[in-house]
Amino acid sequence: MPQAPVDAPVAKTKPPALPQDYFQLLKPRVMSLVIFTALTGLVAAPGEIHWFLAAVAVFCVAVGAGAAGALNMAIEGETDALMRRTRGRPVAAGRVAKGDAFAFGVILAAFAVMLMGMAVNWLAAGLLAFTVVYYAWFYTVLLKRSTPQNIVIGGAAGALPPVIGWAAADGSLALNAWLMFAIIFVWTPPHSWALALYTSDDYAKAGIPMMPVAKGPKSTRLQIFLYSLVLAPLAVVPVFTGLGGWLYGVIAVCGGLAFVGLAWRVYRSRAGEKPGEREEGLYDVKAEAKTARDLFAFSILYLFALFAALLVEHGIPGAA
Amino acid sequence: MSDPNQSEAHKARSRRNVALGGALALFVILVFLVTVVRLAQNVAG
């Protein structure tokens, strides 16, 4: 029998996916904000819930958010590979097969929804299922490539976690739950467009009609400012509905003024005018885009501070 | 000589199987605890 030469090339098998690749599919940074807002909704709701079931509810929201992230990455693998911000993701980089990521997302979503329904209530489970489908199918498949309003309409998915938390604790959907939804919903466009202003060349390359690509940077800067004018007063409303106390009120007023001020700076700047304004890191930008970078960074801090205040006021007796 | 990538793939598969087994065990424990808490609530109510 003929023998292969000793130095003949050996067919390489693909290196297997590592556990951290599957963890990355869950979009842990997005998940942390989802957990935080869902927990706030759960704590702020007037209903009584056993601490263990509350922990299960938050766990289900986290797993559901992770499932939505995995499905998004499975569907967007080719697009992600074209953009600097996303090309290192497991599917885009070829470390996890598209089908594996999709199956992982479906199994996690089914698990999260069923457990939420059995352990907590079916209203919260239904909302969780709706959120996963809304993000993974309605936003990722239908909206993202078809309209520059993608992030506005798709923002509802990111705004629902506090409503799910509220439903888990109370079994109902009160006005204050929808108020938290509205704050995140209106916060999403200026937050996302501030980032898009200095990453628009990436979006253009991938063919995604983000606002700076579709309508231009000037129109985007104006819309960021207009949204900030709606967001700042809206964030103060919980003080008048009984949801927020004095601590929340101070943060909402001061943070809102700072938000409008930074949005005004973006409007007056030339952010997004020149291609390639972003350097290697997410926050490393050239001088023209610094106003947009500052607003993007502050917007995260602002939302975090608002919900942290609600969490403290409702979670610590006597803090309100 | 065996392909180092194949042995690495074998190890990865073993790790994945252990992780899946652990996840399944945790799921069973979780469902048990949820059942106990809900039963206790219903008895108390």
Coordinates of C-alpha atoms in Angstrom, one line a residue:
Chain A
M1 CA 0.0 0.0 0.0
P2 CA 1.4 3.4 -0.9
Q3 CA 2.4 5.5 2.0
A4 CA 1.8 9.3 2.2
P5 CA 5.1 11.2 2.6
V6 CA 5.8 12.2 6.2
D7 CA 5.8 15.9 5.4
A8 CA 2.5 15.8 3.4
P9 CA 0.2 18.7 4.4
V10 CA -2.5 17.6 6.9
A11 CA -6.0 18.8 6.3
K12 CA -6.7 21.4 9.0
T13 CA -9.9 21.1 11.0
K14 CA -11.6 24.3 12.2
P15 CA -10.7 25.1 15.8
P16 CA -13.8 24.5 18.0
A17 CA -15.8 27.3 19.6
L18 CA -14.8 28.2 23.1
P19 CA -17.3 28.8 26.0
Q20 CA -16.3 32.5 25.9
D21 CA -17.5 32.7 22.3
Y22 CA -21.0 31.5 23.3
F23 CA -20.9 34.0 26.2
Q24 CA -20.0 36.8 23.7
L25 CA -23.1 35.8 21.7
L26 CA -25.2 36.9 24.6
K27 CA -24.0 40.6 24.2
P28 CA -23.0 40.8 27.9
R29 CA -22.7 44.6 27.9
V30 CA -26.2 45.1 26.5
M31 CA -27.4 42.4 28.9
S32 CA -26.1 44.2 31.9
L33 CA -28.2 47.4 31.1
V34 CA -31.2 45.2 30.5
I35 CA -30.8 43.4 33.8
F36 CA -30.4 46.8 35.6
T37 CA -33.6 48.3 34.1
A38 CA -35.6 45.2 34.5
L39 CA -34.6 45.0 38.2
T40 CA -35.6 48.7 38.6
G41 CA -39.0 48.0 37.1
L42 CA -39.4 45.0 39.4
V43 CA -38.4 46.9 42.6
A44 CA -40.4 50.0 41.7
A45 CA -43.7 48.0 41.2
P46 CA -46.1 48.1 44.1
G47 CA -46.8 44.3 44.0
E48 CA -45.3 41.7 46.4
I49 CA -43.0 39.0 45.0
H50 CA -41.0 36.4 46.8
W51 CA -37.2 37.2 46.6
F52 CA -36.4 33.9 44.9
L53 CA -39.0 34.4 42.2
A54 CA -37.8 38.0 41.7
A55 CA -34.3 36.6 41.1
V56 CA -35.7 34.0 38.7
A57 CA -37.6 36.8 36.9
V58 CA -34.4 38.9 36.4
F59 CA -32.5 35.8 35.4
C60 CA -35.2 35.1 32.7
V61 CA -35.0 38.6 31.4
A62 CA -31.2 38.3 31.2
V63 CA -31.4 35.0 29.4
G64 CA -34.1 36.3 27.0
A65 CA -31.9 39.4 26.2
G66 CA -28.9 37.1 25.6
A67 CA -31.1 34.9 23.3
A68 CA -32.1 38.0 21.3
G69 CA -28.4 39.0 21.0
A70 CA -27.4 35.5 19.8
L71 CA -30.2 35.5 17.2
N72 CA -29.2 39.0 16.1
M73 CA -25.6 37.9 15.6
A74 CA -26.6 34.7 13.8
I75 CA -28.8 36.7 11.4
E76 CA -26.3 39.6 11.0
G77 CA -23.0 37.5 10.7
E78 CA -22.1 38.7 7.2
T79 CA -23.0 42.4 7.9
D80 CA -21.1 42.3 11.2
A81 CA -18.0 41.1 9.3
L82 CA -18.0 44.4 7.3
M83 CA -17.9 46.7 10.3
R84 CA -15.0 47.5 12.6
R85 CA -17.1 47.6 15.7
T86 CA -18.6 44.2 15.1
R87 CA -16.2 42.2 13.0
G88 CA -14.7 40.5 16.1
R89 CA -18.1 39.0 17.1
P90 CA -18.1 35.1 17.2
V91 CA -20.2 34.5 14.1
A92 CA -18.7 37.4 12.0
A93 CA -15.2 36.1 12.9
G94 CA -16.1 32.5 12.0
R95 CA -15.6 31.1 15.5
V96 CA -19.2 30.0 15.9
A97 CA -21.3 28.6 13.0
K98 CA -24.4 30.6 12.1
G99 CA -26.7 27.7 12.6
D100 CA -25.2 27.0 16.0
A101 CA -25.7 30.6 17.1
F102 CA -29.3 30.5 15.9
A103 CA -30.1 27.2 17.7
F104 CA -28.4 28.6 20.8
G105 CA -30.6 31.7 20.7
V106 CA -33.9 29.8 20.0
I107 CA -33.2 27.3 22.9
L108 CA -32.3 30.1 25.3
A109 CA -35.4 32.1 24.3
A110 CA -37.7 29.2 24.7
F111 CA -36.2 28.3 28.1
A112 CA -36.4 31.9 29.4
V113 CA -40.0 32.4 28.3
M114 CA -41.2 29.0 29.7
L115 CA -39.5 29.5 33.0
M116 CA -40.8 33.0 33.4
G117 CA -44.3 31.8 32.7
M118 CA -44.1 28.8 35.1
A119 CA -42.3 30.6 37.9
V120 CA -43.6 34.1 37.8
N121 CA -46.6 34.9 35.5
W122 CA -47.6 34.6 31.9
L123 CA -48.0 38.4 31.4
A124 CA -44.3 38.8 32.0
A125 CA -43.5 35.7 29.9
G126 CA -45.6 37.0 27.0
L127 CA -43.9 40.4 27.2
L128 CA -40.5 38.7 27.2
A129 CA -41.4 36.6 24.2
F130 CA -42.7 39.7 22.4
T131 CA -39.4 41.5 23.1
V132 CA -37.2 38.7 21.8
V133 CA -39.2 38.3 18.6
Y134 CA -39.5 42.1 18.2
Y135 CA -35.7 42.5 18.4
A136 CA -34.5 39.4 16.6
W137 CA -37.1 39.4 13.8
F138 CA -38.9 42.7 13.5
Y139 CA -35.9 45.0 14.1
T140 CA -33.0 42.8 12.8
V141 CA -34.6 41.3 9.7
L142 CA -37.3 43.9 8.7
L143 CA -36.5 47.3 10.1
K144 CA -32.7 47.7 10.2
R145 CA -32.1 47.7 6.5
S146 CA -35.3 49.3 5.3
T147 CA -35.6 52.7 7.1
P148 CA -33.4 55.3 8.8
Q149 CA -36.0 55.2 11.6
N150 CA -34.8 51.7 12.4
I151 CA -33.4 52.6 15.7
V152 CA -36.4 54.7 16.7
I153 CA -38.9 51.9 16.2
G154 CA -36.5 49.1 17.2
G155 CA -35.8 51.0 20.4
A156 CA -39.0 49.6 21.8
A157 CA -37.2 46.3 22.4
G158 CA -34.6 47.9 24.6
A159 CA -37.3 49.9 26.4
L160 CA -39.4 46.9 27.4
P161 CA -37.3 45.3 30.2
P162 CA -38.5 47.6 33.0
V163 CA -42.1 46.9 31.9
I164 CA -41.4 43.1 32.1
G165 CA -39.9 43.6 35.6
W166 CA -43.0 45.5 36.6
A167 CA -45.3 42.9 35.2
A168 CA -43.3 40.2 37.0
A169 CA -43.8 41.8 40.4
D170 CA -47.3 43.2 40.0
G171 CA -49.0 41.1 37.4
S172 CA -50.2 44.3 35.7
L173 CA -49.0 47.2 33.6
A174 CA -49.5 50.5 35.3
L175 CA -48.8 54.0 33.9
N176 CA -45.5 54.3 35.7
A177 CA -44.2 51.1 34.0
W178 CA -45.0 52.7 30.6
L179 CA -43.3 55.9 31.8
M180 CA -40.0 54.0 32.3
F181 CA -40.6 52.5 28.8
A182 CA -41.1 56.0 27.3
I183 CA -37.9 57.4 28.9
I184 CA -35.7 54.6 27.4
F185 CA -37.6 54.8 24.1
V186 CA -36.9 58.5 23.7
W187 CA -33.4 58.2 25.0
T188 CA -32.4 55.5 22.4
P189 CA -32.3 57.7 19.2
P190 CA -30.0 60.5 20.5
H191 CA -27.8 57.8 22.2
S192 CA -27.5 55.6 19.0
W193 CA -27.2 58.5 16.6
A194 CA -24.4 60.1 18.6
L195 CA -22.5 56.8 18.1
A196 CA -23.6 56.6 14.5
L197 CA -22.2 60.1 13.7
Y198 CA -18.7 58.9 14.1
T199 CA -19.1 55.3 12.9
S200 CA -21.3 56.2 9.8
D201 CA -18.6 55.0 7.3
D202 CA -18.9 51.5 8.8
Y203 CA -22.7 51.6 8.5
A204 CA -22.4 52.9 4.9
K205 CA -20.0 50.1 4.0
A206 CA -22.5 47.5 5.4
G207 CA -25.4 49.2 3.6
I208 CA -27.4 50.0 6.8
P209 CA -29.4 53.2 6.4
M210 CA -28.6 54.7 9.8
M211 CA -29.7 58.3 10.0
P212 CA -26.3 59.9 9.3
V213 CA -25.9 57.7 6.2
A214 CA -29.5 58.2 4.9
K215 CA -30.2 61.8 5.8
G216 CA -26.7 63.2 6.4
P217 CA -24.9 64.4 9.6
K218 CA -26.6 67.9 9.7
S219 CA -30.1 66.4 9.9
T220 CA -28.9 63.8 12.4
R221 CA -27.4 66.5 14.7
L222 CA -30.7 68.4 14.6
Q223 CA -32.7 65.4 15.4
I224 CA -30.4 64.5 18.3
F225 CA -31.0 67.9 19.7
L226 CA -34.8 67.8 19.2
Y227 CA -35.0 64.4 20.9
S228 CA -33.0 65.7 23.8
L229 CA -35.6 68.5 24.2
V230 CA -38.3 65.9 24.6
L231 CA -36.2 63.5 26.7
A232 CA -35.1 66.0 29.4
P233 CA -38.7 67.1 30.5
L234 CA -40.1 63.5 30.0
A235 CA -37.5 62.2 32.5
V236 CA -38.8 64.6 35.2
V237 CA -42.4 63.4 34.8
P238 CA -42.0 60.4 37.3
V239 CA -41.6 63.0 40.1
F240 CA -45.2 64.1 39.5
T241 CA -46.6 60.6 39.1
G242 CA -45.1 59.3 42.4
L243 CA -42.6 57.0 40.8
G244 CA -39.6 59.2 41.5
G245 CA -38.6 61.0 44.7
W246 CA -36.4 64.0 45.4
L247 CA -33.1 62.1 44.6
Y248 CA -34.6 61.1 41.3
G249 CA -35.8 64.6 40.7
V250 CA -32.4 66.2 41.2
I251 CA -30.7 63.7 38.9
A252 CA -33.4 64.1 36.2
V253 CA -33.3 67.9 36.3
C254 CA -29.4 68.2 36.4
G255 CA -28.8 65.3 34.1
G256 CA -31.5 66.6 31.6
L257 CA -29.9 70.0 31.5
A258 CA -26.5 68.5 30.9
F259 CA -27.9 66.2 28.2
V260 CA -29.5 69.1 26.4
G261 CA -26.3 71.1 26.7
L262 CA -24.2 68.3 25.2
A263 CA -26.8 67.7 22.4
W264 CA -26.6 71.5 21.6
R265 CA -22.8 71.2 21.3
V266 CA -23.3 68.3 18.9
Y267 CA -25.8 70.3 16.9
R268 CA -23.4 73.2 16.6
S269 CA -20.5 71.0 15.8
R270 CA -19.4 69.4 12.5
A271 CA -19.5 65.8 13.9
G272 CA -20.1 63.2 11.2
E273 CA -19.0 65.6 8.3
K274 CA -15.7 63.8 7.6
P275 CA -15.4 60.1 7.0
G276 CA -13.1 58.0 9.3
E277 CA -13.6 60.1 12.4
R278 CA -13.3 57.1 14.6
E279 CA -9.9 55.6 15.7
E280 CA -9.5 52.0 16.9
G281 CA -11.3 52.1 20.2
L282 CA -15.0 52.8 20.7
Y283 CA -14.3 56.1 22.4
D284 CA -11.2 57.1 20.4
V285 CA -12.3 59.7 17.9
K286 CA -10.8 62.6 16.0
A287 CA -11.4 66.2 17.1
E288 CA -14.5 66.8 14.9
A289 CA -16.4 64.0 16.5
K290 CA -15.6 64.6 20.1
T291 CA -18.9 66.3 20.8
A292 CA -20.7 63.2 19.6
R293 CA -18.5 60.9 21.5
D294 CA -19.1 63.0 24.7
L295 CA -22.9 62.8 24.3
F296 CA -22.7 59.1 23.6
A297 CA -20.7 58.5 26.8
F298 CA -22.9 60.8 28.9
S299 CA -26.1 59.3 27.6
I300 CA -25.1 55.9 29.2
L301 CA -24.3 57.6 32.5
Y302 CA -27.5 59.6 32.4
L303 CA -29.8 56.6 31.9
F304 CA -27.9 54.6 34.5
A305 CA -28.2 57.4 37.1
L306 CA -31.9 57.8 36.5
F307 CA -32.6 54.1 37.0
A308 CA -30.1 53.9 39.9
A309 CA -32.0 56.7 41.7
L310 CA -35.3 54.8 41.2
L311 CA -33.7 51.6 42.4
V312 CA -32.4 53.3 45.6
E313 CA -35.6 55.1 46.3
H314 CA -37.8 52.0 46.0
G315 CA -35.2 49.4 47.2
I316 CA -34.0 51.2 50.3
P317 CA -36.8 52.0 52.8
G318 CA -36.8 55.7 53.6
A319 CA -34.6 56.8 50.7
A320 CA -37.5 58.4 48.7
Chain B
M1 CA 0.9 11.3 14.5
S2 CA -2.5 12.5 15.5
D3 CA -3.8 15.9 14.4
P4 CA -3.5 18.4 17.3
N5 CA -6.6 20.2 16.1
Q6 CA -8.6 16.9 16.3
S7 CA -7.5 16.2 19.8
E8 CA -8.4 19.8 20.7
A9 CA -11.8 19.4 19.1
H10 CA -12.3 16.2 21.1
K11 CA -11.4 18.1 24.3
A12 CA -13.8 20.9 23.3
R13 CA -16.6 18.5 22.7
S14 CA -16.0 16.9 26.2
R15 CA -16.0 20.4 27.8
R16 CA -19.3 21.2 26.0
N17 CA -20.9 18.0 27.1
V18 CA -19.9 18.7 30.7
A19 CA -21.3 22.2 30.4
L20 CA -24.6 20.9 29.0
G21 CA -24.9 18.3 31.7
G22 CA -24.2 21.0 34.4
A23 CA -26.8 23.3 32.8
L24 CA -29.4 20.5 32.8
A25 CA -28.7 19.7 36.4
L26 CA -29.1 23.4 37.3
F27 CA -32.3 23.5 35.4
V28 CA -33.7 20.6 37.4
I29 CA -32.7 22.2 40.7
L30 CA -34.2 25.6 39.6
V31 CA -37.6 24.0 38.7
F32 CA -37.6 22.1 42.0
L33 CA -36.9 25.3 44.0
V34 CA -39.6 27.3 42.0
T35 CA -42.1 24.5 42.7
V36 CA -41.3 24.5 46.4
V37 CA -41.6 28.3 46.7
R38 CA -44.9 28.4 44.7
L39 CA -46.3 25.5 46.7
A40 CA -45.4 27.2 50.0
Q41 CA -47.0 30.5 48.8
N42 CA -50.2 28.6 47.8
V43 CA -50.3 26.8 51.2
A44 CA -49.7 30.1 53.1
G45 CA -52.3 31.9 50.9

